[in-house]
CSV table of C-alpha atoms (C1' of nucleotides) in Angstrom, one decimal:
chain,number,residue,atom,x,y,z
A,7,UNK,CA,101.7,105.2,111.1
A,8,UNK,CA,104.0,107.2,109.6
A,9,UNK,CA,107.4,105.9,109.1
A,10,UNK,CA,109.9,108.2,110.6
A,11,UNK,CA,112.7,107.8,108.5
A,12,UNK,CA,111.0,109.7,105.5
A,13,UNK,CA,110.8,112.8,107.7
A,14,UNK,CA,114.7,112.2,108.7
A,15,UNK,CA,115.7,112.2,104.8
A,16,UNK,CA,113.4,115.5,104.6
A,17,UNK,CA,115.6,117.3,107.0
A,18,UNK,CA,118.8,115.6,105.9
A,19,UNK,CA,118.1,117.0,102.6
A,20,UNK,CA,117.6,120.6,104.0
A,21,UNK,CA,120.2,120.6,105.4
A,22,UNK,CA,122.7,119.8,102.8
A,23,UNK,CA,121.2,122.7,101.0
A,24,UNK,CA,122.3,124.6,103.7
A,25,UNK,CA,118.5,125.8,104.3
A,26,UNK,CA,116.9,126.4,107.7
A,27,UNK,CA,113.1,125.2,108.6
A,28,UNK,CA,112.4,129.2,108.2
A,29,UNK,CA,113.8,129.7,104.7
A,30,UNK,CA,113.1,126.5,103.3
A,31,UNK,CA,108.8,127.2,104.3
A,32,UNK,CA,109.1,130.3,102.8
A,33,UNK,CA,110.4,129.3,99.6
A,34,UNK,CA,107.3,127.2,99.0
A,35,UNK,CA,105.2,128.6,100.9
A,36,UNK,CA,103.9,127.2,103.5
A,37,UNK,CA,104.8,127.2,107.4
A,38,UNK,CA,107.8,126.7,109.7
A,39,UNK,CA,105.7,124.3,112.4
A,40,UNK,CA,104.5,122.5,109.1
A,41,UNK,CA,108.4,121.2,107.8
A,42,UNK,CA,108.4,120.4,111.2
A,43,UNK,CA,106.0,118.1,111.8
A,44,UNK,CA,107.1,116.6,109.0
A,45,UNK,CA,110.5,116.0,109.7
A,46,UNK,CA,109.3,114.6,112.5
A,47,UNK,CA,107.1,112.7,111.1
A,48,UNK,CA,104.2,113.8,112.5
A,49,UNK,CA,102.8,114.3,109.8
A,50,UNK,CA,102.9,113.4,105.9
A,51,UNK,CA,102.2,115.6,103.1
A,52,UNK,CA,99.3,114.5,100.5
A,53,UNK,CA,100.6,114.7,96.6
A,54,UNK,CA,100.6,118.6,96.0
A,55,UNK,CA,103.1,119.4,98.5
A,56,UNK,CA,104.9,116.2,98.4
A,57,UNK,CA,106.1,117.4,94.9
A,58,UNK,CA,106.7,120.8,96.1
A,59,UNK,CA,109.0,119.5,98.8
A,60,UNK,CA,110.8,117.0,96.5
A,61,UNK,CA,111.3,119.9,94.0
A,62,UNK,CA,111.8,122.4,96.5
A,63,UNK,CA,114.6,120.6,97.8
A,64,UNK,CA,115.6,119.6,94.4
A,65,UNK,CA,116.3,115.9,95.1
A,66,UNK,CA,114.3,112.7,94.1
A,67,UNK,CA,111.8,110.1,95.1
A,68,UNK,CA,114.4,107.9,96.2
A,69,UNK,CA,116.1,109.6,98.0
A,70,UNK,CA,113.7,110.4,100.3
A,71,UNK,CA,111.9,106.7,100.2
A,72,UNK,CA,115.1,104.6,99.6
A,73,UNK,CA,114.7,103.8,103.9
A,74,UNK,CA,110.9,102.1,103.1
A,75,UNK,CA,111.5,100.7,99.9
A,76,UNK,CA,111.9,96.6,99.6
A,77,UNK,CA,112.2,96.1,96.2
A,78,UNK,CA,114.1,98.8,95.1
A,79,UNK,CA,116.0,98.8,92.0
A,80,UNK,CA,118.6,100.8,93.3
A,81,UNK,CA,121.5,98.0,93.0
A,82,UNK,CA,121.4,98.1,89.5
A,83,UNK,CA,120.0,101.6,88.8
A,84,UNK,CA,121.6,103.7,91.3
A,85,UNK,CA,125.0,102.3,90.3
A,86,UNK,CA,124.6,103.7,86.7
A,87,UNK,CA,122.7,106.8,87.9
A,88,UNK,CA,124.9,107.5,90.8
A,89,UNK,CA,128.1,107.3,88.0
A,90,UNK,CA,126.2,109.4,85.7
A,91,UNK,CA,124.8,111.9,87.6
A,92,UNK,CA,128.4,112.8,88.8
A,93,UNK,CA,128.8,113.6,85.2
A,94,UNK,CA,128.5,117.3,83.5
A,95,UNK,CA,124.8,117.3,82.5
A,96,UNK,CA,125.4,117.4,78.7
A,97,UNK,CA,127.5,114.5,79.3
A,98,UNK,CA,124.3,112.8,81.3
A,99,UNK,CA,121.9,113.9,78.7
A,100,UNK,CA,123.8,112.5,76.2
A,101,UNK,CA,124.0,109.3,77.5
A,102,UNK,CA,120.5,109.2,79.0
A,103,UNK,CA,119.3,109.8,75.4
A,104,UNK,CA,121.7,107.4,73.8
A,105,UNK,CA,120.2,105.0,76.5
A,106,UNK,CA,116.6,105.7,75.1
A,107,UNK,CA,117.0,104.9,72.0
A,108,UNK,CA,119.0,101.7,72.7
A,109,UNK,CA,116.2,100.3,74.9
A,110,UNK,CA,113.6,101.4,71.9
A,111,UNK,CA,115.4,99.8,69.3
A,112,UNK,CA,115.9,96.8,71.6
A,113,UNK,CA,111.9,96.6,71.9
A,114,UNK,CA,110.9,96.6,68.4
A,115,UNK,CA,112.8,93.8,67.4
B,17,UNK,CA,95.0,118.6,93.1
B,18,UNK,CA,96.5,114.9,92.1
B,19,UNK,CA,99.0,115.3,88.9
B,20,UNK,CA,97.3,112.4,86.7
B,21,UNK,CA,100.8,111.3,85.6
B,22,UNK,CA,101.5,109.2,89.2
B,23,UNK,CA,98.2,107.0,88.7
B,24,UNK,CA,99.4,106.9,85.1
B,25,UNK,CA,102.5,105.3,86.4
B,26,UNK,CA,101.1,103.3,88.8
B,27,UNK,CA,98.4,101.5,86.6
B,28,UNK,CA,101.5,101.0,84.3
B,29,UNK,CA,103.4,99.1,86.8
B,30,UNK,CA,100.6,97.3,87.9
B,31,UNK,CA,100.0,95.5,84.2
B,32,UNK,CA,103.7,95.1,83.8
B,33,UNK,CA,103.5,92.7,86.5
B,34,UNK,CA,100.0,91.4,84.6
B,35,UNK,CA,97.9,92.2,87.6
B,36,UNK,CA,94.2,93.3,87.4
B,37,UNK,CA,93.3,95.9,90.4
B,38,UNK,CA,91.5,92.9,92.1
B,39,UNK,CA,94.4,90.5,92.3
B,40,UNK,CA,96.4,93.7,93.3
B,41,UNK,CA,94.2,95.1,95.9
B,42,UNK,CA,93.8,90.9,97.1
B,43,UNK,CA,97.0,91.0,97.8
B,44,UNK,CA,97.9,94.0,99.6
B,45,UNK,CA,94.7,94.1,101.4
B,46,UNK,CA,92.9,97.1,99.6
B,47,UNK,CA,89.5,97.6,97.8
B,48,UNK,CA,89.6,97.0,94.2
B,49,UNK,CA,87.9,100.6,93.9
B,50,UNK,CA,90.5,102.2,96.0
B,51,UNK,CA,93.3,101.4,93.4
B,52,UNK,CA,91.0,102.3,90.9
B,53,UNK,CA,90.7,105.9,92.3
B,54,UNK,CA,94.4,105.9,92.9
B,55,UNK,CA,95.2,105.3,89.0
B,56,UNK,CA,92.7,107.7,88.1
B,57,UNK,CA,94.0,110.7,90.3
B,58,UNK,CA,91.3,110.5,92.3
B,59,UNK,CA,92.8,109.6,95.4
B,60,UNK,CA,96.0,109.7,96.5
B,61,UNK,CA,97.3,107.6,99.4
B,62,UNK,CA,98.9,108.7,102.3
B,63,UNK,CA,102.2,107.0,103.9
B,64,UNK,CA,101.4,104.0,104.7
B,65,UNK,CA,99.2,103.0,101.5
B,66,UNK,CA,102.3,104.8,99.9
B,67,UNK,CA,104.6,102.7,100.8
B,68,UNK,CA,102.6,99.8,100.5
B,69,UNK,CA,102.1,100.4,97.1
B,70,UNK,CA,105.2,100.9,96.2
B,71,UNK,CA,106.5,97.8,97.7
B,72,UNK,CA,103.8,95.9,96.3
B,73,UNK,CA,104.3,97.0,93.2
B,74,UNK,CA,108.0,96.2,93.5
B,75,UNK,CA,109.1,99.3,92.2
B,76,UNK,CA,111.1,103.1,93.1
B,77,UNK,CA,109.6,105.4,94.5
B,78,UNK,CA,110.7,107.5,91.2
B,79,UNK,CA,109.4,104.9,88.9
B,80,UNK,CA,106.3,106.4,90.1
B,81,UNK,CA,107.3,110.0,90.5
B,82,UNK,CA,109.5,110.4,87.4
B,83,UNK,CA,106.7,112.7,85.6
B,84,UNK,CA,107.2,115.3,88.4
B,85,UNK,CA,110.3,115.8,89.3
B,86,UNK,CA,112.6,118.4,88.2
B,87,UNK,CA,115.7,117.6,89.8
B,88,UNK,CA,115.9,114.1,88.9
B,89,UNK,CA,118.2,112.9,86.3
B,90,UNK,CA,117.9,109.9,88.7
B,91,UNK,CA,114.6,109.3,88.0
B,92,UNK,CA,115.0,109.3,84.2
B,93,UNK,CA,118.0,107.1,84.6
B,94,UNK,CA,115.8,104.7,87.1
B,95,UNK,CA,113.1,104.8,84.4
B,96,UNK,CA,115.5,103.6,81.7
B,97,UNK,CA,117.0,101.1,84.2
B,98,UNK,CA,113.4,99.5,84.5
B,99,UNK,CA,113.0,98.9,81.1
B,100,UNK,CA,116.4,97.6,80.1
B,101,UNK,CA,115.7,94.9,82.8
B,102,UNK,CA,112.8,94.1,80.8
B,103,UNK,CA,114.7,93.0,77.8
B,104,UNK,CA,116.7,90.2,76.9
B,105,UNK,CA,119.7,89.2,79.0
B,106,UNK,CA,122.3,89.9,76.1
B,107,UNK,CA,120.3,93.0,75.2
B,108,UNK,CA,120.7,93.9,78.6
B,109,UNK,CA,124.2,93.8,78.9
B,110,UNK,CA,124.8,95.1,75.7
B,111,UNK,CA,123.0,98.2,76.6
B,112,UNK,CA,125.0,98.4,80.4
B,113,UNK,CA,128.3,97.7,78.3
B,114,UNK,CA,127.7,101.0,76.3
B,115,UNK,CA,126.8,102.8,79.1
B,116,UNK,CA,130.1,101.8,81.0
B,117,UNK,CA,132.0,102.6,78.3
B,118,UNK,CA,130.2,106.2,77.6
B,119,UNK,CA,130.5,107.0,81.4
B,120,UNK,CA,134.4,106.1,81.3
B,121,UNK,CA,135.2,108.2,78.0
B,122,UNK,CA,133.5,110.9,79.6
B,123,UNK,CA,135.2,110.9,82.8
B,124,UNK,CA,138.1,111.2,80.9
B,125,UNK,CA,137.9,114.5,79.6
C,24,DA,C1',120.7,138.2,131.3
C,25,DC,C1',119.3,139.5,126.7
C,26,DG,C1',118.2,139.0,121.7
C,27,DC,C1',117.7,136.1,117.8
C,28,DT,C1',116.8,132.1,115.5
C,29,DA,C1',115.3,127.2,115.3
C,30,DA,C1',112.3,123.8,116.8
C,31,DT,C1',108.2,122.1,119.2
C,32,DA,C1',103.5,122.1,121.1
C,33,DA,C1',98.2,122.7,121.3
C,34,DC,C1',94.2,123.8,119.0
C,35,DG,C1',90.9,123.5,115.3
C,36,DA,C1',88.6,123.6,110.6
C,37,DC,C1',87.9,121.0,107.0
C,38,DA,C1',89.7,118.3,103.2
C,39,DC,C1',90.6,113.9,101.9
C,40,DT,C1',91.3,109.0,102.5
C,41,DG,C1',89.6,104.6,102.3
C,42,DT,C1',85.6,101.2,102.8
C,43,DG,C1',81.1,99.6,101.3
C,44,DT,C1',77.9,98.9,98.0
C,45,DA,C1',76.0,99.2,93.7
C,46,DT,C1',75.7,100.6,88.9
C,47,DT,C1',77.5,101.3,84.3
C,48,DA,C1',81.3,101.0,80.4
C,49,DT,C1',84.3,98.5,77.7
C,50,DC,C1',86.3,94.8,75.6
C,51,DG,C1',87.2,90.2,74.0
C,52,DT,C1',85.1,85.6,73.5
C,53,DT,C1',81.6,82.4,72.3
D,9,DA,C1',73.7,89.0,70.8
D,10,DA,C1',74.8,87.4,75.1
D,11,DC,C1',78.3,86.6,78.3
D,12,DG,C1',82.2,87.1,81.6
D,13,DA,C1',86.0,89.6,83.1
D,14,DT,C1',88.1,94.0,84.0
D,15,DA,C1',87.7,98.7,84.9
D,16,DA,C1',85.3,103.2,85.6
D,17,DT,C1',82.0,105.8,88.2
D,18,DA,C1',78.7,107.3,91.8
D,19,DC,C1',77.3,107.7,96.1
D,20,DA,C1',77.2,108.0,101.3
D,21,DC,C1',80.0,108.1,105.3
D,22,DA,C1',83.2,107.6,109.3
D,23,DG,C1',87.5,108.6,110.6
D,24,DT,C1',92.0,110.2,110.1
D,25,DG,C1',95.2,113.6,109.5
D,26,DT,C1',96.7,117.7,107.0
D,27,DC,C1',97.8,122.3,107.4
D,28,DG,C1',97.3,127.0,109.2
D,29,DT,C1',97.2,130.0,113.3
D,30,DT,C1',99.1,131.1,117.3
D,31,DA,C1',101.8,130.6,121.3
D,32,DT,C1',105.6,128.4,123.8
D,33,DT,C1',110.1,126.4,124.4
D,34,DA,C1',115.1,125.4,123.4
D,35,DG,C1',119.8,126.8,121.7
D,36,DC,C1',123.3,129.7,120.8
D,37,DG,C1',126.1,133.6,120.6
D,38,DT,C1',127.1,138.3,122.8
DNA sequence: ACGCTAATAACGACACTGTGTATTATCGTT
DNA sequence: AACGATAATACACAGTGTCGTTATTAGCGT
């Protein structure tokens, strides 16, 4: 049912951060056995505390999906976002924002 | 419970790819009103639907998550990434050109 | 062996998913 | 106005699975 290499990005994730089961479920509030059964994948959050773990542990969607996802745009994207986001983040903004208007001008022509 | 802004996103992609919910729930094997729920924030599916979705939809996971996440300059620049591959080729390169060069100049520094 | 921490297990209440069916809203077309 | 196509909404309902509580086990260092 639930595809277990979600809950194997979870805990990778934690543990780059350096966080254990313990301090990771009190920092957003829930309980120890719960991260686990997730990293297990026993069991899958539902919206509100799939947010609060992806923020929690300060990553993104992808990161944790990239393992189920088929069509992912990652060759293109996650060459220019992986290049980027090893950039200062005023240098990322800048460009993100330069980005923006690009595509907006691009679209009203 | 549900943030709005993920069925937002998800009723977006769907009429990118000029699907109504019945050709789209045809075709993964869902209800039409179950998508419906889903881009209302009604409802909010669970892992496999999840991914599902997501595949079906042949997008990121933070194409669809972008709105809330807050450690994802990744999911800004996946955003952007989506739309410049909806513009013209030349545009398109154009745009990725820029980008190349803005990364470079400020690696540089 | 003993502490201490991390990880797993069993149990249960109840919240929510997801289907079925049916009705209503909205919009463009004729 | 009437119509068809798309989408929103309203139920009821079975079943699944989340998430907390509590208790148990595994690892690791001393």
């Amino acid at each position: 049912m639930i595809d277990k290499r979600i809950g194997r990005r979870f805990k990778q994730r934690r543990e780059e951060l350096g966080l254990t089961q313990d301090a990771l479920s009190e920092k957003l509030g829930l309980t120890t056995n719960y991260i686990s059964t997730i990293e297990r994948g026993a069991s899958f959050p539902r919206c509100e505390k799939l947010i609060l773990l992806l923020n929690g542990l300060e990553t993104s969607a992808d990161a944790i999906f990239c393992d189920v996802l088929t069509h992912s745009t990652k060759a293109k994207a996650s060459i220019l976002s992986e290049q980027i986001s090893s950039l200062p983040n005023e240098e990322q903004q800048r460009i993100l924002d330069m980005v923006e208007l690009m595509v907006k001008q691009a679209k009203s022509k």
